[in-house]
PDB file of C-alpha atoms in Angstrom:
ATOM      1  CA  MET S   1       1.572   6.048 -22.766  1.00 49.00           C
ATOM      2  CA  ASP S   2       1.616   8.428 -19.777  1.00 49.00           C
ATOM      3  CA  ALA S   3       4.084   8.388 -16.890  1.00 53.00           C
ATOM      4  CA  PHE S   4       1.645   6.586 -14.587  1.00 53.00           C
ATOM      5  CA  VAL S   5       1.248   3.590 -16.913  1.00 53.00           C
ATOM      6  CA  LEU S   6       4.987   3.471 -17.609  1.00 55.00           C
ATOM      7  CA  LYS S   7       5.734   3.497 -13.882  1.00 56.00           C
ATOM      8  CA  LYS S   8       3.330   0.615 -13.270  1.00 55.00           C
ATOM      9  CA  ILE S   9       4.849  -1.441 -16.094  1.00 56.00           C
ATOM     10  CA  LEU S  10       8.394  -0.887 -14.854  1.00 58.00           C
ATOM     11  CA  SER S  11       7.369  -1.779 -11.286  1.00 59.00           C
ATOM     12  CA  ASN S  12       6.673  -5.344 -12.446  1.00 59.00           C
ATOM     13  CA  VAL S  13      10.395  -5.818 -13.015  1.00 59.00           C
ATOM     14  CA  VAL S  14      11.140  -5.695  -9.277  1.00 65.00           C
ATOM     15  CA  HIS S  15       8.537  -8.284  -8.233  1.00 75.00           C
ATOM     16  CA  ILE S  16      10.216 -11.357  -6.745  1.00 81.00           C
ATOM     17  CA  VAL S  17       8.248 -14.190  -8.338  1.00 80.00           C
ATOM     18  CA  PRO S  18       8.324 -12.937 -11.963  1.00 79.00           C
ATOM     19  CA  GLY S  19      11.978 -11.985 -11.513  1.00 81.00           C
ATOM     20  CA  ALA S  20      12.849 -15.416 -10.085  1.00 85.00           C
ATOM     21  CA  LEU S  21      11.014 -17.214 -12.897  1.00 86.00           C
ATOM     22  CA  PHE S  22      12.824 -15.094 -15.472  1.00 87.00           C
ATOM     23  CA  ALA S  23      16.162 -15.920 -13.806  1.00 89.00           C
ATOM     24  CA  LEU S  24      15.296 -19.633 -13.776  1.00 91.00           C
ATOM     25  CA  LEU S  25      14.560 -19.525 -17.498  1.00 92.00           C
ATOM     26  CA  ILE S  26      17.967 -17.972 -18.094  1.00 93.00           C
ATOM     27  CA  CYS S  27      19.603 -20.716 -16.016  1.00 94.00           C
ATOM     28  CA  VAL S  28      17.765 -23.416 -17.979  1.00 93.00           C
ATOM     29  CA  ALA S  29      18.915 -21.826 -21.235  1.00 93.00           C
ATOM     30  CA  LEU S  30      22.517 -21.927 -19.966  1.00 93.00           C
ATOM     31  CA  LEU S  31      22.434 -25.613 -18.977  1.00 91.00           C
ATOM     32  CA  GLY S  32      23.883 -26.733 -22.289  1.00 89.00           C
ATOM     33  CA  ARG S  33      26.787 -24.285 -22.329  1.00 89.00           C
ATOM     34  CA  TRP S  34      27.636 -23.753 -18.633  1.00 92.00           C
ATOM     35  CA  PRO S  35      25.887 -26.609 -16.784  1.00 90.00           C
ATOM     36  CA  ARG S  36      27.628 -26.179 -13.429  1.00 92.00           C
ATOM     37  CA  LEU S  37      26.934 -22.442 -13.301  1.00 94.00           C
ATOM     38  CA  ALA S  38      23.336 -22.959 -14.407  1.00 93.00           C
ATOM     39  CA  ARG S  39      22.682 -25.676 -11.808  1.00 94.00           C
ATOM     40  CA  PHE S  40      24.200 -23.481  -9.103  1.00 95.00           C
ATOM     41  CA  GLY S  41      21.934 -20.612 -10.165  1.00 94.00           C
ATOM     42  CA  ILE S  42      18.849 -22.842 -10.090  1.00 94.00           C
ATOM     43  CA  LEU S  43      19.789 -24.103  -6.617  1.00 95.00           C
ATOM     44  CA  MET S  44      20.369 -20.594  -5.211  1.00 94.00           C
ATOM     45  CA  ILE S  45      17.147 -19.206  -6.681  1.00 92.00           C
ATOM     46  CA  SER S  46      15.145 -22.122  -5.283  1.00 92.00           C
ATOM     47  CA  LEU S  47      16.711 -21.782  -1.825  1.00 93.00           C
ATOM     48  CA  SER S  48      16.100 -18.044  -1.855  1.00 91.00           C
ATOM     49  CA  LEU S  49      12.411 -18.501  -2.669  1.00 91.00           C
ATOM     50  CA  LEU S  50      12.134 -21.112   0.077  1.00 91.00           C
ATOM     51  CA  ALA S  51      13.796 -18.829   2.628  1.00 92.00           C
ATOM     52  CA  LEU S  52      11.603 -15.884   1.683  1.00 90.00           C
ATOM     53  CA  SER S  53       8.552 -18.090   2.258  1.00 90.00           C
ATOM     54  CA  SER S  54       9.522 -18.670   5.895  1.00 91.00           C
ATOM     55  CA  PRO S  55       7.958 -16.497   8.664  1.00 91.00           C
ATOM     56  CA  PRO S  56      11.222 -15.446  10.404  1.00 92.00           C
ATOM     57  CA  VAL S  57      12.727 -14.115   7.183  1.00 92.00           C
ATOM     58  CA  THR S  58       9.479 -12.461   6.136  1.00 91.00           C
ATOM     59  CA  ASN S  59       8.926 -10.880   9.557  1.00 92.00           C
ATOM     60  CA  THR S  60      12.430  -9.385   9.532  1.00 93.00           C
ATOM     61  CA  ILE S  61      11.980  -7.756   6.137  1.00 92.00           C
ATOM     62  CA  VAL S  62       8.346  -6.723   6.557  1.00 93.00           C
ATOM     63  CA  GLY S  63       8.785  -5.651  10.185  1.00 93.00           C
ATOM     64  CA  SER S  64      11.467  -3.141   9.210  1.00 92.00           C
ATOM     65  CA  LEU S  65       8.682  -1.211   7.467  1.00 94.00           C
ATOM     66  CA  GLU S  66       5.694  -1.987   9.668  1.00 94.00           C
ATOM     67  CA  ASN S  67       7.328  -1.037  12.968  1.00 93.00           C
ATOM     68  CA  GLN S  68       8.147   2.550  12.029  1.00 94.00           C
ATOM     69  CA  TYR S  69       4.846   4.042  13.229  1.00 96.00           C
ATOM     70  CA  PRO S  70       2.795   3.136  16.325  1.00 96.00           C
ATOM     71  CA  VAL S  71      -0.931   2.448  16.169  1.00 96.00           C
ATOM     72  CA  VAL S  72      -2.996   5.615  16.662  1.00 97.00           C
ATOM     73  CA  GLN S  73      -5.624   5.052  19.360  1.00 97.00           C
ATOM     74  CA  ALA S  74      -7.512   8.325  18.807  1.00 97.00           C
ATOM     75  CA  LEU S  75      -7.219  11.293  16.481  1.00 97.00           C
ATOM     76  CA  PRO S  76      -5.108  14.218  17.732  1.00 96.00           C
ATOM     77  CA  GLU S  77      -7.120  17.274  18.777  1.00 94.00           C
ATOM     78  CA  ASP S  78      -5.916  19.358  15.821  1.00 93.00           C
ATOM     79  CA  THR S  79      -6.919  16.788  13.194  1.00 95.00           C
ATOM     80  CA  GLU S  80      -8.630  18.407  10.237  1.00 95.00           C
ATOM     81  CA  LEU S  81      -8.556  15.700   7.574  1.00 96.00           C
ATOM     82  CA  VAL S  82      -8.207  11.916   7.695  1.00 97.00           C
ATOM     83  CA  LEU S  83      -6.916  10.579   4.384  1.00 97.00           C
ATOM     84  CA  VAL S  84      -7.483   6.925   3.499  1.00 95.00           C
ATOM     85  CA  LEU S  85      -5.027   5.779   0.850  1.00 94.00           C
ATOM     86  CA  GLY S  86      -6.602   3.581  -1.819  1.00 86.00           C
ATOM     87  CA  SER S  87      -5.784  -0.072  -2.319  1.00 80.00           C
ATOM     88  CA  GLY S  88      -7.811  -1.362  -5.233  1.00 75.00           C
ATOM     89  CA  HIS S  89     -11.344  -2.488  -5.993  1.00 76.00           C
ATOM     90  CA  HIS S  90     -13.130  -4.598  -8.572  1.00 77.00           C
ATOM     91  CA  TRP S  91     -16.512  -3.058  -9.209  1.00 75.00           C
ATOM     92  CA  THR S  92     -19.483  -5.330  -9.879  1.00 75.00           C
ATOM     93  CA  ALA S  93     -22.925  -3.744  -9.907  1.00 75.00           C
ATOM     94  CA  ASP S  94     -24.758  -6.468  -7.944  1.00 78.00           C
ATOM     95  CA  ARG S  95     -22.217  -6.724  -5.114  1.00 83.00           C
ATOM     96  CA  PRO S  96     -22.094  -4.671  -1.907  1.00 84.00           C
ATOM     97  CA  PRO S  97     -19.041  -2.430  -1.413  1.00 81.00           C
ATOM     98  CA  ASN S  98     -17.454  -4.774   1.141  1.00 81.00           C
ATOM     99  CA  SER S  99     -17.343  -7.466  -1.582  1.00 84.00           C
ATOM    100  CA  VAL S 100     -15.871  -5.052  -4.117  1.00 83.00           C
ATOM    101  CA  LEU S 101     -13.012  -3.544  -2.116  1.00 85.00           C
ATOM    102  CA  MET S 102      -9.800  -5.497  -1.705  1.00 89.00           C
ATOM    103  CA  ALA S 103      -8.979  -6.776   1.785  1.00 89.00           C
ATOM    104  CA  SER S 104      -6.279  -4.173   2.384  1.00 92.00           C
ATOM    105  CA  ALA S 105      -8.673  -1.393   1.327  1.00 91.00           C
ATOM    106  CA  LEU S 106     -11.295  -2.641   3.790  1.00 93.00           C
ATOM    107  CA  SER S 107      -8.720  -2.736   6.578  1.00 95.00           C
ATOM    108  CA  ARG S 108      -7.609   0.825   5.834  1.00 95.00           C
ATOM    109  CA  LEU S 109     -11.160   2.126   5.618  1.00 95.00           C
ATOM    110  CA  SER S 110     -12.408   0.458   8.798  1.00 96.00           C
ATOM    111  CA  GLU S 111      -9.423   1.868  10.706  1.00 97.00           C
ATOM    112  CA  ALA S 112     -10.077   5.348   9.295  1.00 97.00           C
ATOM    113  CA  VAL S 113     -13.735   5.238  10.317  1.00 97.00           C
ATOM    114  CA  ARG S 114     -12.768   3.963  13.762  1.00 97.00           C
ATOM    115  CA  LEU S 115     -10.418   6.908  14.184  1.00 97.00           C
ATOM    116  CA  TRP S 116     -12.964   9.383  12.805  1.00 97.00           C
ATOM    117  CA  LYS S 117     -15.473   8.259  15.442  1.00 96.00           C
ATOM    118  CA  THR S 118     -13.020   9.423  18.125  1.00 96.00           C
ATOM    119  CA  ARG S 119     -13.298  12.969  16.709  1.00 96.00           C
ATOM    120  CA  PRO S 120     -16.417  13.252  14.480  1.00 95.00           C
ATOM    121  CA  GLU S 121     -15.854  16.929  13.722  1.00 94.00           C
ATOM    122  CA  ALA S 122     -12.916  15.943  11.500  1.00 95.00           C
ATOM    123  CA  LEU S 123     -13.346  15.200   7.790  1.00 96.00           C
ATOM    124  CA  LEU S 124     -12.521  11.924   6.101  1.00 97.00           C
ATOM    125  CA  MET S 125     -11.228  11.748   2.520  1.00 96.00           C
ATOM    126  CA  THR S 126     -11.479   8.580   0.464  1.00 94.00           C
ATOM    127  CA  SER S 127      -9.421   8.387  -2.711  1.00 91.00           C
ATOM    128  CA  GLY S 128      -8.923   6.358  -5.843  1.00 86.00           C
ATOM    129  CA  ALA S 129      -9.835   6.613  -9.522  1.00 84.00           C
ATOM    130  CA  LYS S 130     -12.150   4.423 -11.613  1.00 80.00           C
ATOM    131  CA  PHE S 131      -9.407   2.602 -13.504  1.00 72.00           C
ATOM    132  CA  ARG S 132     -11.490  -0.046 -15.356  1.00 73.00           C
ATOM    133  CA  SER S 133     -14.534   0.192 -13.109  1.00 75.00           C
ATOM    134  CA  GLU S 134     -17.719   2.160 -13.605  1.00 80.00           C
ATOM    135  CA  ILE S 135     -17.486   3.594 -10.097  1.00 85.00           C
ATOM    136  CA  SER S 136     -14.319   5.111  -8.634  1.00 87.00           C
ATOM    137  CA  GLN S 137     -12.620   3.576  -5.656  1.00 87.00           C
ATOM    138  CA  ALA S 138     -13.170   6.834  -3.756  1.00 89.00           C
ATOM    139  CA  GLU S 139     -16.933   6.495  -4.239  1.00 91.00           C
ATOM    140  CA  THR S 140     -16.907   2.795  -3.338  1.00 90.00           C
ATOM    141  CA  MET S 141     -14.949   3.453  -0.154  1.00 92.00           C
ATOM    142  CA  GLY S 142     -17.214   6.399   0.638  1.00 93.00           C
ATOM    143  CA  THR S 143     -20.285   4.180   0.366  1.00 92.00           C
ATOM    144  CA  MET S 144     -18.668   1.575   2.597  1.00 93.00           C
ATOM    145  CA  ALA S 145     -17.683   4.256   5.094  1.00 95.00           C
ATOM    146  CA  MET S 146     -21.320   5.265   5.460  1.00 95.00           C
ATOM    147  CA  VAL S 147     -22.270   1.612   5.946  1.00 94.00           C
ATOM    148  CA  LEU S 148     -19.782   1.603   8.826  1.00 94.00           C
ATOM    149  CA  GLY S 149     -21.453   4.644  10.395  1.00 93.00           C
ATOM    150  CA  MET S 150     -19.664   7.542   8.725  1.00 93.00           C
ATOM    151  CA  ASP S 151     -21.581  10.828   8.529  1.00 93.00           C
ATOM    152  CA  GLU S 152     -21.951  11.681   4.830  1.00 93.00           C
ATOM    153  CA  SER S 153     -21.602  15.395   5.576  1.00 94.00           C
ATOM    154  CA  ARG S 154     -18.067  14.753   6.898  1.00 95.00           C
ATOM    155  CA  LEU S 155     -16.996  12.788   3.825  1.00 95.00           C
ATOM    156  CA  VAL S 156     -14.737  14.162   1.064  1.00 94.00           C
ATOM    157  CA  LEU S 157     -14.120  12.232  -2.171  1.00 93.00           C
ATOM    158  CA  SER S 158     -10.992  12.289  -4.323  1.00 88.00           C
ATOM    159  CA  PRO S 159     -12.079  10.226  -7.362  1.00 85.00           C
ATOM    160  CA  GLU S 160      -9.287  11.326  -9.714  1.00 87.00           C
ATOM    161  CA  ALA S 161      -6.256  10.214  -7.670  1.00 83.00           C
ATOM    162  CA  ARG S 162      -4.443   7.302  -9.316  1.00 81.00           C
ATOM    163  CA  ASP S 163      -1.530   6.633  -6.961  1.00 85.00           C
ATOM    164  CA  THR S 164      -0.025   7.658  -3.640  1.00 88.00           C
ATOM    165  CA  ASP S 165       1.535  10.780  -5.117  1.00 88.00           C
ATOM    166  CA  ASP S 166      -1.845  11.966  -6.395  1.00 88.00           C
ATOM    167  CA  GLU S 167      -3.617  11.123  -3.137  1.00 92.00           C
ATOM    168  CA  ILE S 168      -1.169  13.045  -0.941  1.00 93.00           C
ATOM    169  CA  ALA S 169      -1.065  16.011  -3.340  1.00 92.00           C
ATOM    170  CA  THR S 170      -4.866  16.153  -3.536  1.00 92.00           C
ATOM    171  CA  ALA S 171      -5.252  16.075   0.241  1.00 93.00           C
ATOM    172  CA  LEU S 172      -2.686  18.844   0.716  1.00 93.00           C
ATOM    173  CA  ARG S 173      -4.301  20.959  -1.985  1.00 91.00           C
ATOM    174  CA  TRP S 174      -7.746  20.473  -0.442  1.00 92.00           C
ATOM    175  CA  MET S 175      -6.453  21.499   2.995  1.00 92.00           C
ATOM    176  CA  GLN S 176      -4.801  24.581   1.526  1.00 89.00           C
ATOM    177  CA  GLN S 177      -7.987  25.664  -0.241  1.00 89.00           C
ATOM    178  CA  ASN S 178     -10.616  24.629   2.283  1.00 87.00           C
ATOM    179  CA  GLY S 179      -8.958  24.138   5.635  1.00 75.00           C
ATOM    180  CA  SER S 180      -7.200  26.122   8.302  1.00 75.00           C
ATOM    181  CA  ALA S 181      -3.521  26.966   8.364  1.00 70.00           C
ATOM    182  CA  THR S 182      -2.804  24.765  11.371  1.00 80.00           C
ATOM    183  CA  GLY S 183      -4.964  21.679  10.759  1.00 90.00           C
ATOM    184  CA  ARG S 184      -3.415  18.225  10.940  1.00 95.00           C
ATOM    185  CA  LEU S 185      -3.498  15.563   8.234  1.00 96.00           C
ATOM    186  CA  VAL S 186      -3.836  11.963   9.424  1.00 97.00           C
ATOM    187  CA  VAL S 187      -2.888   9.382   6.794  1.00 97.00           C
ATOM    188  CA  VAL S 188      -4.330   5.882   7.163  1.00 97.00           C
ATOM    189  CA  SER S 189      -2.781   3.059   5.184  1.00 96.00           C
ATOM    190  CA  SER S 190      -1.247  -0.385   5.447  1.00 95.00           C
ATOM    191  CA  ALA S 191       1.630  -0.333   7.912  1.00 95.00           C
ATOM    192  CA  MET S 192       4.050  -1.497   5.233  1.00 95.00           C
ATOM    193  CA  HIS S 193       3.009   1.334   2.900  1.00 94.00           C
ATOM    194  CA  LEU S 194       3.182   4.252   5.333  1.00 96.00           C
ATOM    195  CA  PRO S 195       6.974   4.851   5.264  1.00 95.00           C
ATOM    196  CA  ARG S 196       6.794   5.482   1.506  1.00 93.00           C
ATOM    197  CA  ALA S 197       3.786   7.751   1.916  1.00 93.00           C
ATOM    198  CA  ALA S 198       5.596   9.671   4.662  1.00 94.00           C
ATOM    199  CA  THR S 199       8.448  10.563   2.300  1.00 92.00           C
ATOM    200  CA  LEU S 200       5.943  12.654   0.324  1.00 91.00           C
ATOM    201  CA  LEU S 201       5.096  14.661   3.437  1.00 91.00           C
ATOM    202  CA  SER S 202       8.536  15.084   4.934  1.00 85.00           C
ATOM    203  CA  ASP S 203       9.120  18.507   3.342  1.00 85.00           C
ATOM    204  CA  GLN S 204       5.550  19.791   3.719  1.00 88.00           C
ATOM    205  CA  PRO S 205       4.645  22.453   6.319  1.00 88.00           C
ATOM    206  CA  VAL S 206       1.384  20.748   7.337  1.00 91.00           C
ATOM    207  CA  PRO S 207       1.497  18.732  10.586  1.00 94.00           C
ATOM    208  CA  TYR S 208       0.753  15.077   9.930  1.00 95.00           C
ATOM    209  CA  THR S 209       0.313  11.745  11.674  1.00 97.00           C
ATOM    210  CA  MET S 210       0.703   8.317  10.098  1.00 97.00           C
ATOM    211  CA  ALA S 211      -1.902   5.753  11.227  1.00 97.00           C
ATOM    212  CA  PRO S 212      -0.917   2.152  10.391  1.00 97.00           C
ATOM    213  CA  THR S 213      -3.240  -0.802   9.884  1.00 96.00           C
ATOM    214  CA  ASP S 214      -3.352  -4.025   7.832  1.00 94.00           C
ATOM    215  CA  PHE S 215      -0.313  -5.539   9.581  1.00 94.00           C
ATOM    216  CA  ARG S 216       1.379  -8.531   7.926  1.00 91.00           C
ATOM    217  CA  VAL S 217       3.935  -9.694  10.506  1.00 90.00           C
ATOM    218  CA  LEU S 218       2.727 -13.000  11.948  1.00 83.00           C
ATOM    219  CA  ASP S 219       3.923 -15.006  14.939  1.00 82.00           C
ATOM    220  CA  ALA S 220       4.415 -18.358  13.215  1.00 82.00           C
ATOM    221  CA  PRO S 221       7.107 -21.093  13.478  1.00 81.00           C
ATOM    222  CA  TRP S 222       9.919 -21.105  10.955  1.00 78.00           C
ATOM    223  CA  TYR S 223       8.692 -24.270   9.235  1.00 78.00           C
ATOM    224  CA  ARG S 224       5.319 -22.788   8.230  1.00 84.00           C
ATOM    225  CA  PHE S 225       6.403 -22.017   4.688  1.00 86.00           C
ATOM    226  CA  ASN S 226       3.687 -20.210   2.765  1.00 86.00           C
ATOM    227  CA  SER S 227       3.394 -18.337  -0.523  1.00 83.00           C
ATOM    228  CA  LEU S 228       1.624 -15.536   1.387  1.00 86.00           C
ATOM    229  CA  HIS S 229       4.906 -14.791   3.178  1.00 87.00           C
ATOM    230  CA  LEU S 230       6.627 -14.578  -0.186  1.00 87.00           C
ATOM    231  CA  SER S 231       3.929 -12.171  -1.338  1.00 86.00           C
ATOM    232  CA  ASP S 232       4.528  -9.954   1.704  1.00 90.00           C
ATOM    233  CA  VAL S 233       8.264  -9.803   0.983  1.00 90.00           C
ATOM    234  CA  ASP S 234       7.419  -8.944  -2.605  1.00 87.00           C
ATOM    235  CA  TRP S 235       5.310  -6.037  -1.353  1.00 86.00           C
ATOM    236  CA  ALA S 236       8.110  -4.887   0.967  1.00 91.00           C
ATOM    237  CA  VAL S 237      10.598  -4.844  -1.903  1.00 88.00           C
ATOM    238  CA  HIS S 238       8.091  -2.827  -3.930  1.00 84.00           C
ATOM    239  CA  GLU S 239       7.877  -0.272  -1.122  1.00 88.00           C
ATOM    240  CA  TYR S 240      11.648   0.035  -0.797  1.00 88.00           C
ATOM    241  CA  VAL S 241      12.015   0.523  -4.548  1.00 84.00           C
ATOM    242  CA  GLY S 242       9.254   3.144  -4.390  1.00 83.00           C
ATOM    243  CA  MET S 243      11.103   5.063  -1.684  1.00 85.00           C
ATOM    244  CA  LEU S 244      14.292   4.897  -3.747  1.00 84.00           C
ATOM    245  CA  TRP S 245      12.326   6.221  -6.740  1.00 77.00           C
ATOM    246  CA  TYR S 246      11.163   9.220  -4.699  1.00 78.00           C
ATOM    247  CA  GLN S 247      14.712   9.962  -3.589  1.00 77.00           C
ATOM    248  CA  LEU S 248      16.117   9.807  -7.107  1.00 75.00           C
ATOM    249  CA  ALA S 249      13.257  11.620  -8.843  1.00 66.00           C
ATOM    250  CA  PRO S 250      13.882  15.345  -9.476  1.00 60.00           C
TER     251      PRO S 250
END
């Protein structure tokens, strides 16, 4: 088992819903021995899940990540490479690429192509490995980019990258080997994901710009409880744990 697989397995521990269900099972097991403590635990876990499903709570947690970088209206003049961070795909041979890419991947890609059209001389890199698919995510996103009007000659593929670390490292290596010494890297990803990606660039000499998309903060009343809000908080916790991992890693 390599480090990538181990990291993905351990990341499941910090997900809210599985963690809450595991805690509830523990409380149920304790009902016979410590009933008052167990009932209190069940009540607090249930209330916490309910609160995290409410828009105001979700917006506070998610917004702390999403609001760190403003939307980029056009690529800076010194942009050399636009990197689209991957976000999953489920390849099926008889489906078009827009039906294969996950919604967050489509949002990232469409924003990257929109930005590229403001400065077509720049290059655009799509990334992502095959995982269990016949075609890599980089290739799938590249095909979709051309459907959206991307010039194939300005497209760079990174089909071996498996996570954010790989994607950033590959882009920096490509710029070092093929680009100029002063070119800018523009990273396009979900707004919630960009702060973690930025930590991988903070000590790099290359100038960079973070371009957010796929925003999750919604203007909804407090009583619109929804499991989607809980999912967004789950993602935010994952991002914070990821940033902590980067800080603690040697």
